[in-house]
Each structure stands twice: as structure tokens, then as C-alpha cells.
Amino acid sequence: MFSRKARTPSPTGPLPPGKYRMGGKHFKNDVAFVKTAVRDVKRLERYAGLTADSRLLDWGCGAGRLAVGVREHLGRIADYHGVDVQPELIDWAEANLAGPGFRFTCVDVSNERYNPDGTPERTVAADPGSVDVFYAYSVFSHMNDEDTRAYLGLIRQALSDSGRVFVTCFVEEDVPGWEENPEGYGPLDWKGRLHCTRFARQHFEEHVSAAGLAVDRFEYGQETDGQSLYVLRPR
Ligand SMILES: C[S@@+](CC[C@H](N)C(=O)[O-])C[C@H]1O[C@@H](n2cnc3c(N)ncnc32)[C@H](O)[C@@H]1O
């Protein structure tokens, strides 16, 4: 029989310090942090065709939670590229997680919550058609409506023809198209700019369609704080 410990082995390398872990209290626990990272890499394999030969873009990577999952589960990858607007998180990831197949880029673009003084020049830091798997966990859950529409277009441009996008965000039926910090919604008391941004499902899917993407998979409400999961593909 395997013990519980044997099924959650110690990580093979460094983990980001707690203060650099974005996305909720549950990520402060090392075991949960690594488990969710590995879970997501396995889901990328199943839903988005991720392999060790893929070019994977982790947009809004924080300090590299998904990179830890790739390291623990696949061991190697052709190209993992983590992109974020917070220099201190990217500096930590560069110093501790970068190496052959693993790289990080800090982009100084504006996000009212995470980088209010950034430039309005949007970028996902990828050449056209250069990404096989695009991962955006809890990024559209902190983004204004105009940026969301524009970034979905940039994601489509970055995606290869057989590429897939794995996205989480808050969507509900019969609510306004886009709302910031909706009162009485979800498990938290939302505070500050873009703490929670919620879309009407139809409104978000109109952005998806306008970007030249289509919905491949939708799972309602099972992600962090009740976000939903989308897998998108080129139309
Ligand atoms: C809630 S955290 C999620 C972190 C990570 N995806 C995870 O699941 O562990 C959202 C991240 O998106 C980043 N972010 C927000 N707007 C961005 C943008 N325009 N470009 C790149 N990163 C962005 C933030 O800096 C933050 O690290």
C-alpha cells in the first residue's frame, strides 16, 4: 500500500516563497501548491495536447506555479515561457526556476490591480503562431472588459493552428456583461481594483468569437473561488 506521503512526494526543486504566491490562501500550503500545479499540467495534457515537445505560454504566471508543475510532472519541456507584469515575481522565477526549456519575461503593461503605472501597449510577449498551449489561470478574473477583448485577440495571434487555450474566469448567466467586485458574489469580500471581475457567459463568449476562437470545453464553477474553465481553439 502507498502512504499518503508517497503519493505527494517532496518537490524536486525550489518553491516560490509564500508572499509571492498569487491566487488564494490555499496556495500558501506547499503540498496544495505543488498538487494544483501538477493537476493543471495533467489537465493541459488531456485537454490541450501538452507534451514535453510543446511550446507553452503561461500568461500571468506569477512566480511560476505552473513551471513547478511542469518540472515535477514532465521534467523537461521544449519551451515553457512565463509572462507577468510583476517584476519581483519574475525576478524570483528567473533566479530559481529558469534553465534549459524554462524562461520568464516581465512585461510592463498596465493592469489596474497589479501594475497600474504600466504602459497601455498590450502584449503577450509571443511571436505570431508560436504557442501550442496558452495557459491563463485567474488572469481574466482580474481584468477590465476592454483588455479582455483585446488580449483574446492577441492570444489568437500567438496561437499555432492546432493550438489550445486554457483559461479560467468568473462567468454567470443573466448578469451584466462585465462587473467589478460584484457584491455578495463568491466566497470573498472583494476589495480594491479588479479583485474579482465577472462576465456574463454570453458576453465573454462573444469576445472569444470576435477573437477568432471557439469554445472546445466549458466546465462551470469548479476552479479557484468558483471560476469556470474554458478550453478554446482557433475557429
Ligand atoms: C491571480 S494571479 C494568478 C497567477 C497564476 N496564473 C497562478 O494561477 O498561480 C494573476 C496574475 O496575472 C498577472 N497579470 C495581470 N495582468 C497581466 C497582463 N496584462 N500580462 C501579464 N500578466 C498579467 C498578475 O500580475 C498576477 O500575477
GROMACS .gro file of C-alpha atoms and ligand atoms in nm:
model
  262
    1MET     CA    1   0.000   0.000   0.000
    2PHE     CA    2   0.113   0.353  -0.076
    3SER     CA    3   0.108   0.602   0.206
    4ARG     CA    4  -0.044   0.948   0.153
    5LYS     CA    5   0.310   1.086   0.175
    6ALA     CA    6   0.430   0.860  -0.107
    7ARG     CA    7   0.160   0.998  -0.339
    8THR     CA    8   0.270   1.360  -0.277
    9PRO     CA    9   0.649   1.340  -0.297
   10SER     CA   10   0.871   1.630  -0.195
   11PRO     CA   11   0.927   1.882  -0.472
   12THR     CA   12   1.246   1.829  -0.670
   13GLY     CA   13   1.344   2.197  -0.661
   14PRO     CA   14   1.262   2.533  -0.501
   15LEU     CA   15   0.908   2.663  -0.449
   16PRO     CA   16   0.822   3.034  -0.454
   17PRO     CA   17   0.807   3.189  -0.105
   18GLY     CA   18   0.452   3.229   0.030
   19LYS     CA   19   0.450   3.606  -0.021
   20TYR     CA   20   0.500   3.554  -0.396
   21ARG     CA   21   0.219   3.301  -0.438
   22MET     CA   22  -0.075   3.465  -0.613
   23GLY     CA   23  -0.428   3.335  -0.639
   24GLY     CA   24  -0.563   3.243  -0.298
   25LYS     CA   25  -0.486   3.120   0.054
   26HIS     CA   26  -0.485   2.753  -0.046
   27PHE     CA   27  -0.165   2.812  -0.248
   28LYS     CA   28   0.026   2.906   0.071
   29ASN     CA   29   0.038   2.535   0.160
   30ASP     CA   30   0.333   2.369  -0.017
   31VAL     CA   31   0.157   2.037  -0.081
   32ALA     CA   32  -0.153   2.210  -0.221
   33PHE     CA   33   0.062   2.444  -0.429
   34VAL     CA   34   0.251   2.160  -0.598
   35LYS     CA   35  -0.062   1.943  -0.628
   36THR     CA   36  -0.262   2.209  -0.812
   37ALA     CA   37   0.034   2.279  -1.039
   38VAL     CA   38   0.072   1.911  -1.133
   39ARG     CA   39  -0.307   1.877  -1.167
   40ASP     CA   40  -0.308   2.160  -1.418
   41VAL     CA   41  -0.019   2.014  -1.621
   42LYS     CA   42  -0.211   1.685  -1.638
   43ARG     CA   43  -0.524   1.871  -1.749
   44LEU     CA   44  -0.320   2.052  -2.015
   45GLU     CA   45  -0.207   1.710  -2.139
   46ARG     CA   46  -0.565   1.582  -2.155
   47TYR     CA   47  -0.749   1.890  -2.277
   48ALA     CA   48  -0.487   2.081  -2.474
   49GLY     CA   49  -0.246   1.815  -2.605
   50LEU     CA   50   0.051   1.932  -2.395
   51THR     CA   51   0.365   1.716  -2.428
   52ALA     CA   52   0.731   1.765  -2.341
   53ASP     CA   53   0.775   1.888  -2.701
   54SER     CA   54   0.519   2.170  -2.667
   55ARG     CA   55   0.568   2.543  -2.666
   56LEU     CA   56   0.372   2.650  -2.357
   57LEU     CA   57   0.295   3.011  -2.267
   58ASP     CA   58   0.193   3.072  -1.905
   59TRP     CA   59   0.039   3.420  -1.920
   60GLY     CA   60   0.007   3.589  -1.580
   61CYS     CA   61   0.243   3.323  -1.445
   62GLY     CA   62   0.303   3.490  -1.108
   63ALA     CA   63   0.618   3.337  -0.961
   64GLY     CA   64   0.583   3.025  -1.179
   65ARG     CA   65   0.331   2.787  -1.020
   66LEU     CA   66   0.274   2.608  -1.350
   67ALA     CA   67   0.651   2.590  -1.415
   68VAL     CA   68   0.679   2.396  -1.089
   69GLY     CA   69   0.409   2.160  -1.217
   70VAL     CA   70   0.593   2.108  -1.548
   71ARG     CA   71   0.919   2.043  -1.360
   72GLU     CA   72   0.756   1.792  -1.124
   73HIS     CA   73   0.538   1.609  -1.379
   74LEU     CA   74   0.714   1.628  -1.718
   75GLY     CA   75   1.068   1.700  -1.604
   76ARG     CA   76   1.153   1.872  -1.933
   77ILE     CA   77   0.976   2.081  -2.197
   78ALA     CA   78   1.069   2.230  -2.534
   79ASP     CA   79   0.965   2.581  -2.424
   80TYR     CA   80   0.793   2.698  -2.108
   81HIS     CA   81   0.756   3.077  -2.118
   82GLY     CA   82   0.617   3.253  -1.811
   83VAL     CA   83   0.499   3.612  -1.862
   84ASP     CA   84   0.384   3.854  -1.591
   85VAL     CA   85   0.366   4.224  -1.509
   86GLN     CA   86   0.513   4.197  -1.156
   87PRO     CA   87   0.893   4.234  -1.165
   88GLU     CA   88   0.962   4.090  -0.818
   89LEU     CA   89   0.780   3.765  -0.902
   90ILE     CA   90   0.954   3.730  -1.237
   91ASP     CA   91   1.291   3.808  -1.075
   92TRP     CA   92   1.235   3.525  -0.827
   93ALA     CA   93   1.127   3.285  -1.102
   94GLU     CA   94   1.424   3.381  -1.322
   95ALA     CA   95   1.666   3.318  -1.037
   96ASN     CA   96   1.511   2.990  -0.921
   97LEU     CA   97   1.312   2.821  -1.199
   98ALA     CA   98   1.471   2.931  -1.528
   99GLY     CA   99   1.702   2.691  -1.711
  100PRO     CA  100   1.702   2.485  -2.031
  101GLY     CA  101   1.343   2.495  -2.164
  102PHE     CA  102   1.222   2.734  -1.892
  103ARG     CA  103   1.223   3.115  -1.935
  104PHE     CA  104   1.040   3.416  -1.793
  105THR     CA  105   0.958   3.766  -1.920
  106CYS     CA  106   0.835   4.069  -1.730
  107VAL     CA  107   0.610   4.292  -1.942
  108ASP     CA  108   0.546   4.646  -1.817
  109VAL     CA  109   0.185   4.665  -1.937
  110SER     CA  110  -0.095   4.822  -1.742
  111ASN     CA  111  -0.329   4.628  -1.515
  112GLU     CA  112  -0.522   4.844  -1.267
  113ARG     CA  113  -0.468   4.588  -0.988
  114TYR     CA  114  -0.118   4.452  -1.044
  115ASN     CA  115   0.066   4.720  -1.244
  116PRO     CA  116  -0.137   5.042  -1.253
  117ASP     CA  117   0.154   5.252  -1.384
  118GLY     CA  118   0.236   5.020  -1.674
  119THR     CA  119   0.210   5.122  -2.039
  120PRO     CA  120  -0.115   5.083  -2.236
  121GLU     CA  121   0.073   4.887  -2.509
  122ARG     CA  122  -0.073   4.538  -2.469
  123THR     CA  123   0.143   4.234  -2.542
  124VAL     CA  124   0.154   3.864  -2.455
  125ALA     CA  125   0.525   3.855  -2.549
  126ALA     CA  126   0.493   3.586  -2.818
  127ASP     CA  127   0.551   3.579  -3.195
  128PRO     CA  128   0.250   3.502  -3.418
  129GLY     CA  129   0.171   3.129  -3.435
  130SER     CA  130   0.446   3.042  -3.187
  131VAL     CA  131   0.241   2.892  -2.900
  132ASP     CA  132   0.098   2.537  -2.884
  133VAL     CA  133  -0.062   2.568  -2.542
  134PHE     CA  134  -0.164   2.901  -2.390
  135TYR     CA  135  -0.245   2.891  -2.016
  136ALA     CA  136  -0.417   3.181  -1.835
  137TYR     CA  137  -0.526   3.077  -1.487
  138SER     CA  138  -0.703   3.350  -1.286
  139VAL     CA  139  -0.593   3.629  -1.520
  140PHE     CA  140  -0.923   3.731  -1.683
  141SER     CA  141  -1.064   3.721  -1.328
  142HIS     CA  142  -0.866   4.045  -1.267
  143MET     CA  143  -0.906   4.232  -1.596
  144ASN     CA  144  -1.122   4.506  -1.741
  145ASP     CA  145  -1.358   4.431  -2.026
  146GLU     CA  146  -1.168   4.619  -2.296
  147ASP     CA  147  -0.837   4.449  -2.209
  148THR     CA  148  -1.010   4.110  -2.204
  149ARG     CA  149  -1.143   4.153  -2.557
  150ALA     CA  150  -0.808   4.283  -2.686
  151TYR     CA  151  -0.598   4.015  -2.513
  152LEU     CA  152  -0.815   3.733  -2.651
  153GLY     CA  153  -0.727   3.871  -2.997
  154LEU     CA  154  -0.356   3.873  -2.911
  155ILE     CA  155  -0.381   3.519  -2.774
  156ARG     CA  156  -0.536   3.403  -3.104
  157GLN     CA  157  -0.248   3.564  -3.297
  158ALA     CA  158   0.011   3.393  -3.077
  159LEU     CA  159  -0.155   3.051  -3.111
  160SER     CA  160  -0.045   2.789  -3.366
  161ASP     CA  161  -0.321   2.650  -3.592
  162SER     CA  162  -0.357   2.338  -3.378
  163GLY     CA  163  -0.305   2.528  -3.052
  164ARG     CA  164  -0.531   2.537  -2.748
  165VAL     CA  165  -0.602   2.797  -2.480
  166PHE     CA  166  -0.678   2.700  -2.118
  167VAL     CA  167  -0.849   2.989  -1.939
  168THR     CA  168  -1.026   3.038  -1.608
  169CYS     CA  169  -1.260   3.329  -1.530
  170PHE     CA  170  -1.581   3.414  -1.348
  171VAL     CA  171  -1.884   3.369  -1.573
  172GLU     CA  172  -2.253   3.351  -1.487
  173GLU     CA  173  -2.582   3.352  -1.677
  174ASP     CA  174  -2.818   3.652  -1.652
  175VAL     CA  175  -2.574   3.906  -1.506
  176PRO     CA  176  -2.439   4.232  -1.655
  177GLY     CA  177  -2.184   4.183  -1.936
  178TRP     CA  178  -1.887   4.279  -1.717
  179GLU     CA  179  -1.878   4.374  -1.348
  180GLU     CA  180  -1.605   4.461  -1.098
  181ASN     CA  181  -1.624   4.319  -0.743
  182PRO     CA  182  -1.990   4.208  -0.763
  183GLU     CA  183  -2.149   4.238  -0.420
  184GLY     CA  184  -2.246   3.916  -0.241
  185TYR     CA  185  -2.086   3.703  -0.510
  186GLY     CA  186  -1.835   3.426  -0.439
  187PRO     CA  187  -1.655   3.330  -0.119
  188LEU     CA  188  -1.460   3.653  -0.058
  189ASP     CA  189  -1.521   4.013   0.038
  190TRP     CA  190  -1.379   4.171  -0.279
  191LYS     CA  191  -1.164   4.477  -0.210
  192GLY     CA  192  -0.964   4.708  -0.437
  193ARG     CA  193  -0.944   4.743  -0.813
  194LEU     CA  194  -1.016   4.430  -1.019
  195HIS     CA  195  -1.017   4.193  -0.720
  196CYS     CA  196  -1.293   3.999  -0.896
  197THR     CA  197  -1.410   4.064  -1.249
  198ARG     CA  198  -1.715   3.872  -1.364
  199PHE     CA  199  -1.859   3.827  -1.712
  200ALA     CA  200  -2.197   3.725  -1.843
  201ARG     CA  201  -2.127   3.394  -2.013
  202GLN     CA  202  -2.267   3.514  -2.345
  203HIS     CA  203  -2.064   3.836  -2.329
  204PHE     CA  204  -1.736   3.652  -2.263
  205GLU     CA  205  -1.811   3.405  -2.541
  206GLU     CA  206  -1.878   3.696  -2.781
  207HIS     CA  207  -1.524   3.820  -2.703
  208VAL     CA  208  -1.395   3.466  -2.768
  209SER     CA  209  -1.570   3.451  -3.102
  210ALA     CA  210  -1.463   3.804  -3.207
  211ALA     CA  211  -1.103   3.697  -3.140
  212GLY     CA  212  -1.134   3.409  -3.390
  213LEU     CA  213  -1.154   3.144  -3.118
  214ALA     CA  214  -1.417   2.880  -3.039
  215VAL     CA  215  -1.514   2.701  -2.719
  216ASP     CA  216  -1.384   2.344  -2.706
  217ARG     CA  217  -1.475   2.273  -2.343
  218PHE     CA  218  -1.660   2.455  -2.064
  219GLU     CA  219  -1.671   2.346  -1.700
  220TYR     CA  220  -1.875   2.564  -1.471
  221GLY     CA  221  -1.762   2.692  -1.131
  222GLN     CA  222  -1.504   2.432  -1.022
  223GLU     CA  223  -1.188   2.646  -1.023
  224THR     CA  224  -1.041   2.883  -0.760
  225ASP     CA  225  -1.315   3.082  -0.578
  226GLY     CA  226  -1.579   2.947  -0.819
  227GLN     CA  227  -1.422   3.039  -1.152
  228SER     CA  228  -1.511   2.840  -1.459
  229LEU     CA  229  -1.277   2.670  -1.703
  230TYR     CA  230  -1.269   2.721  -2.078
  231VAL     CA  231  -1.058   2.538  -2.334
  232LEU     CA  232  -1.052   2.741  -2.657
  233ARG     CA  233  -0.931   2.657  -3.008
  234PRO     CA  234  -0.883   2.853  -3.327
  235ARG     CA  235  -1.204   2.892  -3.529
  236LIG     C1  236  -0.439   3.569  -0.956
  236LIG     S1  237  -0.279   3.575  -1.024
  236LIG     C2  238  -0.265   3.412  -1.098
  236LIG     C3  239  -0.121   3.363  -1.102
  236LIG     C4  240  -0.101   3.228  -1.174
  236LIG     N1  241  -0.163   3.225  -1.304
  236LIG     C5  242  -0.148   3.111  -1.090
  236LIG     O1  243  -0.252   3.055  -1.123
  236LIG     O2  244  -0.080   3.075  -0.994
  236LIG     C6  245  -0.297   3.680  -1.169
  236LIG     C7  246  -0.164   3.714  -1.233
  236LIG     O3  247  -0.186   3.778  -1.360
  236LIG     C8  248  -0.087   3.879  -1.376
  236LIG     N2  249  -0.133   3.972  -1.481
  236LIG     C9  250  -0.238   4.056  -1.476
  236LIG     N3  251  -0.248   4.126  -1.592
  236LIG    C10  252  -0.148   4.081  -1.673
  236LIG    C11  253  -0.106   4.113  -1.806
  236LIG     N4  254  -0.169   4.206  -1.878
  236LIG     N5  255   0.001   4.047  -1.857
  236LIG    C12  256   0.066   3.953  -1.782
  236LIG     N6  257   0.031   3.920  -1.655
  236LIG    C13  258  -0.074   3.983  -1.601
  236LIG    C14  259  -0.074   3.937  -1.237
  236LIG     O4  260   0.045   4.008  -1.217
  236LIG    C15  261  -0.081   3.811  -1.149
  236LIG     O5  262   0.045   3.756  -1.124
   0.00000   0.00000   0.00000
